[in-house]
Amino acid sequence: MNDRLACSLRPGARTGVIFGMLLLSACNAGPDYRPPSVSDLRIPDQFQASPTIAAEQQMVDLARWWESFEDPILTQLIDRAFAGNLDVSAAAARLRQARATLRGTQGQALPQAGTSASVARSIGANSNARIDPTTGQTISTGGDTTVYRGGFDVSWEADIFGGIRRQVQAARASAEASEATLRFTQASIASEVGLNYVDARLAQIRLRIARENLAAQDETLELVGWRRQAGLVSSLDYEQARQLRAQTAASIPTLENDYAVAVNHIAVLLGEAPGAVNALIDPPASIPLAPGVDAPIPAQVIERRPDVASAERSLAAESARIGVQTAQLYPALRLSGSFAGSATSVGDVISNGLGNLVAGITAPIFQGGQIRAAILGQRAATDAAYDAYRQAVLTALEEVENALKGREVAERREADLAVSYEAANNANRYAELQYRSGLVDFQSLLDSQRARLSSQDSAAAARAARASATIQLYKALGGGWQMAPIPGPGPYESGKNTASSETSNP
C-alpha cells in the first residue's frame, strides 16, 4: 500500500502525522546487543596448567615476541612476511571492502539527490516557442529555436523504526570483525614463519649430526676392514659396519628434503617464490630459544585474542540484522521532491520551472509470512553466531592450556635428553677404546654408535620442540599482531592495474 499524504490529508493533519512519525525515528527495531558476560561464556578463573616461571621471564613483549629469540634473521623474516604475505594482503583487502560497505550503508540514511540538464536546437522556417501552461515546459512551434532544460530531484527515507540504523550497526560490526580477522591472520603468519624457521634450523643441525656420524662410521668401517684382512675379525663385523654406515647415509637425503621444504615454505609465507630466502638461511645456525611466560587469567587471554574478537563482532552483526528484518514489519515514510524547468534562455530556466514535494507511506499488509520467516531465520543465524563465539572462546582456552603444558613438557624432555646424549657419547668413546684394545666385541661398538646417533638427534629435536612450544604459547596468548602494519591498497584499488579502468561513480 502506498498512501500519498499530500492527496489524502488536510495540511494541518499532514504536518502532525509526519512530525509524529519523525519522533518515532529514535526507535530501533530488534534487540539491543550486549556482549556475553564472562559468566555467560563460562570462562574459568585460571588455567589448569600454570607453571612457575622465573620473574625475569615474565617480561616478554607478546606484541613482538620474536624479538625475545634474539635472532635477527627470524625478526627480518617475520617483518618481511607482514609486508608481503598474500593471506595478510587478502585479509586487508577484505577489511577495506567491509569498510567501503559500511560507508555505503551509512549513505542510505542521507538524502539522495540527482540533477539533469539538456540543450535542444530546432531548425525551421519560422522561429517561435511557447510555454505549456500545464507542465511549464517550453515547446518549440517552428523556426530556429534553442531550448534549455534543467531539473533535479531529492528523496529521503525517514528511518522511523531504525532499520537503516541497524544496517549501519551490522556493517560496522562486520568491518570490525574483518579487522580482527586480519589481525588473527597476521598472528598466525608470524607463528608459521617462526615454526618453519625452527624446522629449517633443526634440519641443518640434524644434517650436521648425520654427516659427522657418517664420517665416524667411515673410520670404523676402514678399521674393521683392516682387522678383517689381518684375520682378527670375521666378515660379519665388516658387513654390520657397512650396513650401519649405509643406513646413516640414507638418512641424509631425507634431511636435505626437510630443510628444502621448510625454507621454501618460508619464502612463500613472505609472498615470494621458493628459493628467495635460501641465501639468508643457508649459513648454519643454532636453534634460537626464548623465555617462557607465566599464564595470565583466562579473561585476559580472551580479550587479547583477535579470533575471539572476530567471532564476537560477527555475533554483534547478526544481532543487528534481526532489527533490519524486524523493521520490515512497520511502515516506511519517504519524502521526495523534484524540480524541472525549460526556457529559450538559460537565465529563464529556473523562473519557468515547476516543483513538487511528496510524502509517501508504505506498509506491508500481506506478505505470506515472508517477513516473519526472515526474522526467525535471522534469529537462528544469530544463535549460530553465538555458538561460534562460544566455540572460539573454548578453542582459545584449549590452545593456551595445551601450549602451557607443551612448553613445560618440552623443557623437561630437553633436560632429560641432554643427559641421555652425554651418557651415550661417553659410552661410545669407551666402546671405541675398548674395541681397539680387544676388550669388547664389535656388536658392542655398533650398539654404542647407534645409541649416540639416536641420542644426539633426539636432543636436537627436543631443543627444537621447546622453541616451537614457546612460539605456540606466544600465539595462544594472543601475541604477534599488535604492532603489525595494515597493508595498503592493491593494484586494482590503486588503479595500477590497466584492466581496471571503469569510470568512477558517486
Short mmCIF file of C-alpha atoms in Angstrom, two decimals:
data_model
loop_
_atom_site.label_atom_id
_atom_site.label_comp_id
_atom_site.label_asym_id
_atom_site.label_seq_id
_atom_site.Cartn_x
_atom_site.Cartn_y
_atom_site.Cartn_z
CA MET A 1 0.00 0.00 0.00
CA ASN A 2 1.30 3.43 -0.89
CA ASP A 3 -0.62 6.24 0.80
CA ARG A 4 0.27 9.67 -0.51
CA LEU A 5 -0.33 12.09 2.34
CA ALA A 6 -0.32 15.10 0.05
CA CYS A 7 -3.53 13.86 -1.61
CA SER A 8 -5.50 12.47 1.32
CA LEU A 9 -4.91 14.72 4.36
CA ARG A 10 -5.52 18.35 5.20
CA PRO A 11 -2.32 20.45 5.56
CA GLY A 12 -2.51 20.52 9.37
CA ALA A 13 -3.13 16.78 9.60
CA ARG A 14 -0.31 16.06 7.16
CA THR A 15 2.13 18.00 9.31
CA GLY A 16 1.01 16.29 12.52
CA VAL A 17 1.27 12.78 11.12
CA ILE A 18 4.71 13.37 9.59
CA PHE A 19 6.00 15.04 12.75
CA GLY A 20 4.69 12.19 14.89
CA MET A 21 6.39 9.60 12.71
CA LEU A 22 9.65 11.51 12.79
CA LEU A 23 9.51 11.41 16.59
CA LEU A 24 9.43 7.64 16.32
CA SER A 25 12.74 7.72 14.45
CA ALA A 26 14.52 7.33 17.78
CA CYS A 27 13.13 3.78 17.97
CA ASN A 28 15.18 0.80 16.84
CA ALA A 29 13.51 -2.45 15.90
CA GLY A 30 15.00 -5.67 17.19
CA PRO A 31 17.11 -6.42 20.27
CA ASP A 32 19.83 -4.12 21.59
CA TYR A 33 23.06 -6.11 21.53
CA ARG A 34 25.18 -6.61 24.61
CA PRO A 35 28.34 -8.75 24.55
CA PRO A 36 28.00 -12.00 26.53
CA SER A 37 29.47 -11.76 30.02
CA VAL A 38 32.26 -13.88 31.47
CA SER A 39 29.68 -15.92 33.39
CA ASP A 40 27.64 -16.50 30.21
CA LEU A 41 30.74 -17.82 28.46
CA ARG A 42 31.72 -19.95 31.49
CA ILE A 43 35.30 -18.76 31.47
CA PRO A 44 37.32 -20.28 34.36
CA ASP A 45 39.22 -18.14 36.84
CA GLN A 46 42.61 -19.64 35.96
CA PHE A 47 44.28 -22.15 33.67
CA GLN A 48 44.90 -25.69 34.85
CA ALA A 49 48.48 -25.66 33.52
CA SER A 50 50.17 -22.73 35.26
CA PRO A 51 53.88 -23.48 35.61
CA THR A 52 56.01 -21.39 37.90
CA ILE A 53 58.25 -19.17 35.76
CA ALA A 54 61.13 -17.05 36.96
CA ALA A 55 60.26 -13.39 37.39
CA GLU A 56 62.66 -12.23 34.69
CA GLN A 57 60.92 -14.49 32.17
CA GLN A 58 57.61 -12.67 32.51
CA MET A 59 58.82 -9.56 30.67
CA VAL A 60 58.36 -10.91 27.12
CA ASP A 61 56.66 -8.39 24.84
CA LEU A 62 53.95 -10.51 23.24
CA ALA A 63 53.32 -7.84 20.60
CA ARG A 64 56.73 -8.65 19.07
CA TRP A 65 57.51 -11.96 20.73
CA TRP A 66 60.01 -12.97 18.02
CA GLU A 67 62.47 -10.36 19.27
CA SER A 68 62.81 -12.33 22.52
CA PHE A 69 64.57 -15.07 20.49
CA GLU A 70 67.36 -12.56 19.78
CA ASP A 71 67.75 -13.87 16.23
CA PRO A 72 67.96 -11.02 13.68
CA ILE A 73 67.23 -13.36 10.77
CA LEU A 74 63.97 -14.52 12.37
CA THR A 75 62.98 -10.91 13.05
CA GLN A 76 63.72 -9.94 9.46
CA LEU A 77 61.70 -12.84 8.08
CA ILE A 78 58.61 -12.04 10.14
CA ASP A 79 58.76 -8.34 9.27
CA ARG A 80 59.00 -9.28 5.58
CA ALA A 81 56.04 -11.64 5.98
CA PHE A 82 53.89 -8.83 7.40
CA ALA A 83 54.71 -6.74 4.32
CA GLY A 84 54.44 -9.41 1.62
CA ASN A 85 52.30 -12.33 2.76
CA LEU A 86 49.39 -12.81 0.37
CA ASP A 87 46.97 -14.12 3.01
CA VAL A 88 47.58 -10.95 5.02
CA SER A 89 47.14 -8.84 1.89
CA ALA A 90 43.85 -10.58 1.05
CA ALA A 91 42.58 -10.13 4.63
CA ALA A 92 43.47 -6.42 4.44
CA ALA A 93 41.57 -6.13 1.14
CA ARG A 94 38.52 -7.73 2.74
CA LEU A 95 38.80 -5.21 5.56
CA ARG A 96 38.82 -2.32 3.08
CA GLN A 97 35.85 -3.91 1.32
CA ALA A 98 33.95 -4.14 4.63
CA ARG A 99 34.73 -0.51 5.43
CA ALA A 100 33.54 0.54 1.97
CA THR A 101 30.31 -1.38 2.59
CA LEU A 102 29.93 0.48 5.88
CA ARG A 103 30.30 3.85 4.15
CA GLY A 104 27.73 2.82 1.55
CA THR A 105 25.30 1.70 4.24
CA GLN A 106 25.71 4.96 6.14
CA GLY A 107 24.86 6.78 2.92
CA GLN A 108 21.41 5.17 2.89
CA ALA A 109 20.40 7.38 5.83
CA LEU A 110 21.21 10.57 3.91
CA PRO A 111 19.05 12.34 1.29
CA GLN A 112 19.65 11.22 -2.28
CA ALA A 113 19.84 13.93 -4.94
CA GLY A 114 20.29 13.96 -8.68
CA THR A 115 20.29 16.52 -11.46
CA SER A 116 19.83 16.63 -15.21
CA ALA A 117 20.31 19.20 -17.99
CA SER A 118 19.92 19.30 -21.76
CA VAL A 119 20.01 21.67 -24.71
CA ALA A 120 17.79 21.16 -27.80
CA ARG A 121 18.10 23.03 -31.11
CA SER A 122 15.17 23.20 -33.55
CA ILE A 123 15.63 24.45 -37.12
CA GLY A 124 12.67 25.67 -39.17
CA ALA A 125 11.29 28.42 -41.37
CA ASN A 126 9.65 30.43 -38.59
CA SER A 127 11.17 30.82 -35.17
CA ASN A 128 8.56 30.54 -32.42
CA ALA A 129 8.27 28.97 -28.96
CA ARG A 130 5.63 28.87 -26.25
CA ILE A 131 5.34 27.67 -22.67
CA ASP A 132 2.89 24.87 -21.86
CA PRO A 133 0.71 26.26 -19.01
CA THR A 134 0.15 22.78 -17.56
CA THR A 135 3.71 21.47 -17.36
CA GLY A 136 5.68 24.72 -17.55
CA GLN A 137 7.82 23.23 -20.32
CA THR A 138 8.99 25.35 -23.30
CA ILE A 139 7.69 23.95 -26.59
CA SER A 140 9.14 24.89 -29.97
CA THR A 141 6.49 25.55 -32.66
CA GLY A 142 8.83 26.14 -35.56
CA GLY A 143 11.79 28.12 -36.75
CA ASP A 144 15.31 28.08 -35.31
CA THR A 145 14.86 27.69 -31.56
CA THR A 146 17.21 26.67 -28.75
CA VAL A 147 15.52 25.22 -25.65
CA TYR A 148 17.39 24.77 -22.36
CA ARG A 149 16.07 22.24 -19.87
CA GLY A 150 17.23 21.53 -16.32
CA GLY A 151 15.99 19.82 -13.21
CA PHE A 152 16.87 18.00 -10.05
CA ASP A 153 15.21 15.57 -7.66
CA VAL A 154 15.71 14.76 -3.98
CA SER A 155 14.49 11.80 -1.95
CA TRP A 156 14.91 10.72 1.65
CA GLU A 157 13.59 7.82 3.71
CA ALA A 158 12.90 8.63 7.36
CA ASP A 159 14.40 5.78 9.39
CA ILE A 160 11.42 5.67 11.73
CA PHE A 161 11.89 2.19 13.16
CA GLY A 162 15.67 2.02 12.88
CA GLY A 163 16.02 -0.43 10.02
CA ILE A 164 18.77 1.62 8.40
CA ARG A 165 20.46 2.26 11.74
CA ARG A 166 20.51 -1.48 12.35
CA GLN A 167 22.05 -1.98 8.90
CA VAL A 168 24.76 0.51 9.81
CA GLN A 169 25.36 -1.30 13.11
CA ALA A 170 25.65 -4.62 11.28
CA ALA A 171 28.02 -3.19 8.67
CA ARG A 172 30.18 -1.57 11.36
CA ALA A 173 30.38 -4.81 13.36
CA SER A 174 31.23 -6.73 10.16
CA ALA A 175 34.04 -4.27 9.41
CA GLU A 176 35.38 -4.70 12.95
CA ALA A 177 35.18 -8.49 12.53
CA SER A 178 37.18 -8.19 9.30
CA GLU A 179 39.83 -6.15 11.09
CA ALA A 180 40.07 -8.76 13.84
CA THR A 181 40.35 -11.49 11.18
CA LEU A 182 43.23 -9.57 9.60
CA ARG A 183 44.95 -9.36 12.98
CA PHE A 184 44.49 -13.08 13.57
CA THR A 185 45.92 -13.79 10.12
CA GLN A 186 48.98 -11.69 10.97
CA ALA A 187 49.46 -13.51 14.27
CA SER A 188 49.13 -16.87 12.51
CA ILE A 189 51.61 -15.92 9.80
CA ALA A 190 54.16 -14.73 12.38
CA SER A 191 53.95 -18.03 14.25
CA GLU A 192 54.02 -20.01 10.99
CA VAL A 193 57.22 -18.29 9.91
CA GLY A 194 58.72 -18.92 13.35
CA LEU A 195 57.80 -22.61 13.36
CA ASN A 196 59.19 -23.19 9.86
CA TYR A 197 62.35 -21.29 10.78
CA VAL A 198 62.84 -23.64 13.73
CA ASP A 199 62.23 -26.61 11.40
CA ALA A 200 64.86 -25.29 8.99
CA ARG A 201 67.44 -24.86 11.74
CA LEU A 202 66.64 -28.30 13.12
CA ALA A 203 67.13 -29.85 9.67
CA GLN A 204 70.52 -28.13 9.43
CA ILE A 205 71.59 -29.47 12.82
CA ARG A 206 70.36 -32.99 12.06
CA LEU A 207 72.25 -32.86 8.77
CA ARG A 208 75.41 -31.88 10.61
CA ILE A 209 74.89 -34.69 13.13
CA ALA A 210 74.29 -37.25 10.39
CA ARG A 211 77.35 -36.16 8.41
CA GLU A 212 79.59 -36.18 11.49
CA ASN A 213 78.40 -39.66 12.42
CA LEU A 214 78.83 -40.78 8.82
CA ALA A 215 82.46 -39.64 8.93
CA ALA A 216 83.00 -41.52 12.19
CA GLN A 217 81.39 -44.65 10.74
CA ASP A 218 83.64 -44.39 7.67
CA GLU A 219 86.62 -44.53 10.01
CA THR A 220 85.11 -47.52 11.82
CA LEU A 221 84.43 -49.31 8.53
CA GLU A 222 88.01 -48.72 7.44
CA LEU A 223 89.32 -50.02 10.78
CA VAL A 224 87.18 -53.16 10.59
CA GLY A 225 88.34 -53.72 7.01
CA TRP A 226 91.97 -53.70 8.15
CA ARG A 227 91.23 -56.06 11.03
CA ARG A 228 89.37 -58.42 8.72
CA GLN A 229 92.35 -58.52 6.32
CA ALA A 230 94.58 -59.30 9.28
CA GLY A 231 92.27 -62.16 10.27
CA LEU A 232 91.39 -60.55 13.60
CA VAL A 233 87.61 -60.26 12.89
CA SER A 234 85.16 -62.03 10.67
CA SER A 235 83.33 -60.70 7.65
CA LEU A 236 80.23 -60.43 9.86
CA ASP A 237 81.73 -57.45 11.68
CA TYR A 238 82.61 -55.81 8.40
CA GLU A 239 79.11 -56.26 6.92
CA GLN A 240 77.48 -54.91 10.10
CA ALA A 241 79.69 -51.83 9.94
CA ARG A 242 78.85 -51.38 6.28
CA GLN A 243 75.12 -51.69 6.99
CA LEU A 244 75.21 -49.01 9.73
CA ARG A 245 77.19 -46.66 7.53
CA ALA A 246 74.71 -47.07 4.62
CA GLN A 247 71.75 -46.53 6.96
CA THR A 248 73.20 -43.25 8.19
CA ALA A 249 73.99 -42.12 4.63
CA ALA A 250 70.42 -42.92 3.57
CA SER A 251 69.02 -40.50 6.19
CA ILE A 252 70.88 -37.52 4.71
CA PRO A 253 68.70 -37.03 1.56
CA THR A 254 65.56 -37.07 3.73
CA LEU A 255 67.01 -34.40 6.00
CA GLU A 256 68.05 -32.33 2.98
CA ASN A 257 64.46 -32.54 1.74
CA ASP A 258 63.12 -31.48 5.16
CA TYR A 259 65.35 -28.42 5.05
CA ALA A 260 64.30 -27.51 1.50
CA VAL A 261 60.60 -27.87 2.35
CA ALA A 262 60.91 -25.59 5.40
CA VAL A 263 62.92 -22.91 3.57
CA ASN A 264 60.66 -22.95 0.52
CA HIS A 265 57.58 -22.58 2.70
CA ILE A 266 59.14 -19.60 4.46
CA ALA A 267 59.66 -17.94 1.08
CA VAL A 268 56.00 -18.49 0.15
CA LEU A 269 54.90 -17.12 3.54
CA LEU A 270 56.85 -13.98 2.63
CA GLY A 271 54.93 -13.74 -0.65
CA GLU A 272 57.99 -14.71 -2.70
CA ALA A 273 58.99 -17.63 -4.90
CA PRO A 274 60.72 -20.69 -3.40
CA GLY A 275 64.44 -20.10 -3.11
CA ALA A 276 64.12 -16.40 -2.31
CA VAL A 277 65.43 -16.77 1.26
CA ASN A 278 67.95 -19.60 0.77
CA ALA A 279 70.96 -17.29 0.84
CA LEU A 280 69.72 -15.78 4.11
CA ILE A 281 69.09 -19.08 5.92
CA ASP A 282 71.68 -21.41 4.33
CA PRO A 283 74.54 -20.44 6.69
CA PRO A 284 74.06 -22.91 9.58
CA ALA A 285 72.99 -21.53 12.95
CA SER A 286 71.70 -22.90 16.22
CA ILE A 287 68.04 -23.15 17.14
CA PRO A 288 67.09 -19.91 18.95
CA LEU A 289 65.37 -20.10 22.31
CA ALA A 290 63.21 -17.61 24.16
CA PRO A 291 61.93 -17.41 27.73
CA GLY A 292 58.53 -18.70 28.66
CA VAL A 293 55.77 -16.59 30.14
CA ASP A 294 53.50 -17.18 33.06
CA ALA A 295 49.85 -17.78 32.27
CA PRO A 296 47.59 -14.76 32.72
CA ILE A 297 44.00 -15.20 33.79
CA PRO A 298 41.76 -16.65 31.03
CA ALA A 299 39.66 -13.49 30.73
CA GLN A 300 42.78 -11.51 29.73
CA VAL A 301 43.61 -14.03 27.01
CA ILE A 302 40.06 -13.83 25.64
CA GLU A 303 40.32 -10.05 25.41
CA ARG A 304 43.66 -10.28 23.60
CA ARG A 305 42.84 -12.97 21.04
CA PRO A 306 41.81 -11.46 17.66
CA ASP A 307 40.00 -14.62 16.53
CA VAL A 308 37.73 -14.38 19.56
CA ALA A 309 37.15 -10.69 18.84
CA SER A 310 36.22 -11.54 15.25
CA ALA A 311 33.66 -14.10 16.43
CA GLU A 312 32.18 -11.61 18.92
CA ARG A 313 31.86 -8.88 16.28
CA SER A 314 30.21 -11.36 13.89
CA LEU A 315 27.70 -12.10 16.64
CA ALA A 316 27.03 -8.37 17.03
CA ALA A 317 26.45 -8.05 13.27
CA GLU A 318 23.98 -10.93 13.22
CA SER A 319 22.10 -9.49 16.20
CA ALA A 320 21.76 -6.12 14.41
CA ARG A 321 20.36 -7.87 11.34
CA ILE A 322 17.44 -9.09 13.45
CA GLY A 323 16.45 -5.42 13.73
CA VAL A 324 16.87 -4.96 9.98
CA GLN A 325 14.37 -7.76 9.33
CA THR A 326 12.01 -6.67 12.12
CA ALA A 327 11.81 -3.12 10.72
CA GLN A 328 10.21 -4.57 7.58
CA LEU A 329 7.03 -5.18 9.62
CA TYR A 330 6.41 -1.46 10.12
CA PRO A 331 5.52 1.46 7.85
CA ALA A 332 8.17 3.42 5.99
CA LEU A 333 8.00 7.16 5.32
CA ARG A 334 9.63 8.50 2.18
CA LEU A 335 9.90 12.17 1.24
CA SER A 336 10.69 13.17 -2.32
CA GLY A 337 10.85 16.38 -4.25
CA SER A 338 11.60 17.39 -7.82
CA PHE A 339 12.03 20.49 -9.92
CA ALA A 340 12.12 20.85 -13.70
CA GLY A 341 12.16 23.88 -15.99
CA SER A 342 12.87 24.85 -19.58
CA ALA A 343 13.27 28.11 -21.49
CA THR A 344 14.82 29.55 -24.59
CA SER A 345 17.45 31.25 -22.44
CA VAL A 346 19.50 29.81 -19.59
CA GLY A 347 18.51 32.56 -17.17
CA ASP A 348 14.80 31.75 -17.51
CA VAL A 349 15.05 28.01 -16.79
CA ILE A 350 14.53 28.44 -13.03
CA SER A 351 11.82 31.09 -13.30
CA ASN A 352 9.85 28.94 -15.75
CA GLY A 353 10.26 25.75 -13.70
CA LEU A 354 7.79 23.81 -11.59
CA GLY A 355 8.49 21.73 -8.47
CA ASN A 356 6.64 19.34 -6.21
CA LEU A 357 7.15 17.71 -2.80
CA VAL A 358 5.59 14.34 -1.95
CA ALA A 359 5.43 12.40 1.31
CA GLY A 360 4.57 8.72 0.94
CA ILE A 361 3.99 5.91 3.40
CA THR A 362 4.42 2.26 2.52
CA ALA A 363 3.46 -0.56 4.87
CA PRO A 364 3.18 -4.33 4.46
CA ILE A 365 -0.34 -5.81 4.61
CA PHE A 366 0.04 -9.38 3.46
CA GLN A 367 3.39 -10.96 2.64
CA GLY A 368 2.54 -14.61 3.11
CA GLY A 369 4.60 -14.80 6.30
CA GLN A 370 7.82 -13.95 4.46
CA ILE A 371 8.88 -11.16 6.80
CA ARG A 372 8.31 -13.16 9.99
CA ALA A 373 10.06 -16.15 8.43
CA ALA A 374 13.03 -13.91 7.64
CA ILE A 375 13.06 -12.70 11.27
CA LEU A 376 13.02 -16.27 12.58
CA GLY A 377 15.76 -17.21 10.14
CA GLN A 378 17.91 -14.28 11.27
CA ARG A 379 17.38 -15.18 14.93
CA ALA A 380 18.58 -18.69 14.13
CA ALA A 381 21.63 -17.23 12.37
CA THR A 382 22.34 -15.17 15.48
CA ASP A 383 22.11 -18.27 17.67
CA ALA A 384 24.61 -19.96 15.36
CA ALA A 385 26.93 -16.95 15.65
CA TYR A 386 26.62 -17.11 19.44
CA ASP A 387 27.61 -20.78 19.42
CA ALA A 388 30.52 -19.97 17.10
CA TYR A 389 31.63 -17.26 19.53
CA ARG A 390 31.50 -19.63 22.49
CA GLN A 391 33.40 -22.22 20.44
CA ALA A 392 36.09 -19.64 19.64
CA VAL A 393 36.42 -18.91 23.36
CA LEU A 394 36.72 -22.59 24.25
CA THR A 395 39.23 -23.17 21.45
CA ALA A 396 41.34 -20.27 22.71
CA LEU A 397 41.32 -21.66 26.25
CA GLU A 398 42.20 -25.11 24.95
CA GLU A 399 45.12 -23.79 22.90
CA VAL A 400 46.54 -21.93 25.89
CA GLU A 401 46.21 -24.97 28.15
CA ASN A 402 47.90 -27.18 25.54
CA ALA A 403 50.63 -24.62 24.86
CA LEU A 404 51.43 -24.18 28.56
CA LYS A 405 51.63 -27.94 29.04
CA GLY A 406 53.57 -28.40 25.83
CA ARG A 407 56.15 -25.84 26.89
CA GLU A 408 56.53 -27.50 30.30
CA VAL A 409 56.89 -30.97 28.79
CA ALA A 410 59.38 -29.74 26.18
CA GLU A 411 61.62 -28.23 28.88
CA ARG A 412 61.61 -31.41 30.95
CA ARG A 413 62.22 -33.60 27.91
CA GLU A 414 65.10 -31.42 26.70
CA ALA A 415 66.80 -31.67 30.08
CA ASP A 416 66.49 -35.47 30.21
CA LEU A 417 67.64 -35.96 26.62
CA ALA A 418 70.69 -33.76 27.26
CA VAL A 419 71.71 -36.19 29.98
CA SER A 420 70.95 -39.11 27.65
CA TYR A 421 73.18 -37.70 24.92
CA GLU A 422 76.04 -37.03 27.35
CA ALA A 423 75.88 -40.62 28.60
CA ALA A 424 75.62 -42.09 25.09
CA ASN A 425 78.58 -40.00 23.90
CA ASN A 426 80.72 -41.17 26.81
CA ALA A 427 79.67 -44.80 26.25
CA ASN A 428 80.60 -44.60 22.58
CA ARG A 429 84.02 -43.20 23.42
CA TYR A 430 84.68 -46.02 25.90
CA ALA A 431 83.42 -48.64 23.41
CA GLU A 432 85.80 -47.39 20.73
CA LEU A 433 88.81 -47.56 23.07
CA GLN A 434 87.88 -51.00 24.35
CA TYR A 435 87.23 -52.35 20.86
CA ARG A 436 90.64 -51.19 19.68
CA SER A 437 92.12 -52.92 22.68
CA GLY A 438 90.16 -56.08 22.01
CA LEU A 439 88.19 -55.88 25.28
CA VAL A 440 84.70 -55.82 23.68
CA ASP A 441 83.26 -57.30 20.53
CA PHE A 442 82.19 -55.29 17.51
CA GLN A 443 78.49 -55.59 18.34
CA SER A 444 79.05 -53.53 21.48
CA LEU A 445 80.71 -50.82 19.40
CA LEU A 446 77.85 -50.80 16.89
CA ASP A 447 75.27 -50.53 19.65
CA SER A 448 77.10 -47.60 21.21
CA GLN A 449 77.31 -45.80 17.85
CA ARG A 450 73.61 -46.29 17.20
CA ALA A 451 72.76 -45.04 20.69
CA ARG A 452 74.99 -41.99 20.29
CA LEU A 453 73.42 -41.03 16.95
CA SER A 454 69.90 -41.53 18.25
CA SER A 455 70.51 -39.56 21.48
CA GLN A 456 72.23 -36.71 19.66
CA ASP A 457 69.42 -36.45 17.15
CA SER A 458 66.77 -36.62 19.88
CA ALA A 459 68.48 -33.89 21.90
CA ALA A 460 68.45 -31.56 18.89
CA ALA A 461 64.80 -32.37 18.22
CA ALA A 462 63.96 -31.65 21.88
CA ARG A 463 65.56 -28.22 21.67
CA ALA A 464 63.51 -27.50 18.53
CA ALA A 465 60.37 -28.76 20.26
CA ARG A 466 60.98 -26.35 23.13
CA ALA A 467 61.39 -23.44 20.71
CA SER A 468 58.25 -24.46 18.79
CA ALA A 469 56.26 -24.85 22.02
CA THR A 470 57.31 -21.34 23.03
CA ILE A 471 56.11 -19.91 19.70
CA GLN A 472 52.80 -21.74 20.02
CA LEU A 473 52.42 -20.40 23.57
CA TYR A 474 53.04 -16.82 22.41
CA LYS A 475 50.41 -17.21 19.69
CA ALA A 476 47.90 -18.88 22.02
CA LEU A 477 48.23 -15.98 24.46
CA GLY A 478 47.21 -13.58 21.70
CA GLY A 479 50.55 -12.10 20.72
CA GLY A 480 52.10 -11.24 17.38
CA TRP A 481 49.63 -8.81 15.80
CA GLN A 482 49.55 -5.64 17.90
CA MET A 483 52.47 -3.93 16.12
CA ALA A 484 51.87 -5.38 12.65
CA PRO A 485 51.16 -2.81 9.89
CA ILE A 486 47.98 -2.95 7.80
CA PRO A 487 48.88 -3.40 4.10
CA GLY A 488 47.85 -0.69 1.66
CA PRO A 489 45.58 -0.96 -1.40
CA GLY A 490 46.35 -3.48 -4.12
CA PRO A 491 46.74 -2.86 -7.85
CA TYR A 492 43.01 -2.71 -8.59
CA GLU A 493 42.22 -0.25 -5.79
CA SER A 494 45.18 1.98 -6.57
CA GLY A 495 44.45 1.94 -10.32
CA LYS A 496 47.84 0.44 -11.24
CA ASN A 497 46.19 -2.50 -12.98
CA THR A 498 45.42 -1.45 -16.55
CA ALA A 499 42.49 -3.86 -16.74
CA SER A 500 40.67 -1.78 -14.13
CA SER A 501 39.65 1.38 -15.97
CA GLU A 502 35.98 1.76 -15.06
CA THR A 503 34.58 5.25 -14.70
CA SER A 504 34.13 6.09 -11.03
CA ASN A 505 30.58 6.80 -9.84
CA PRO A 506 29.28 8.52 -6.70
#
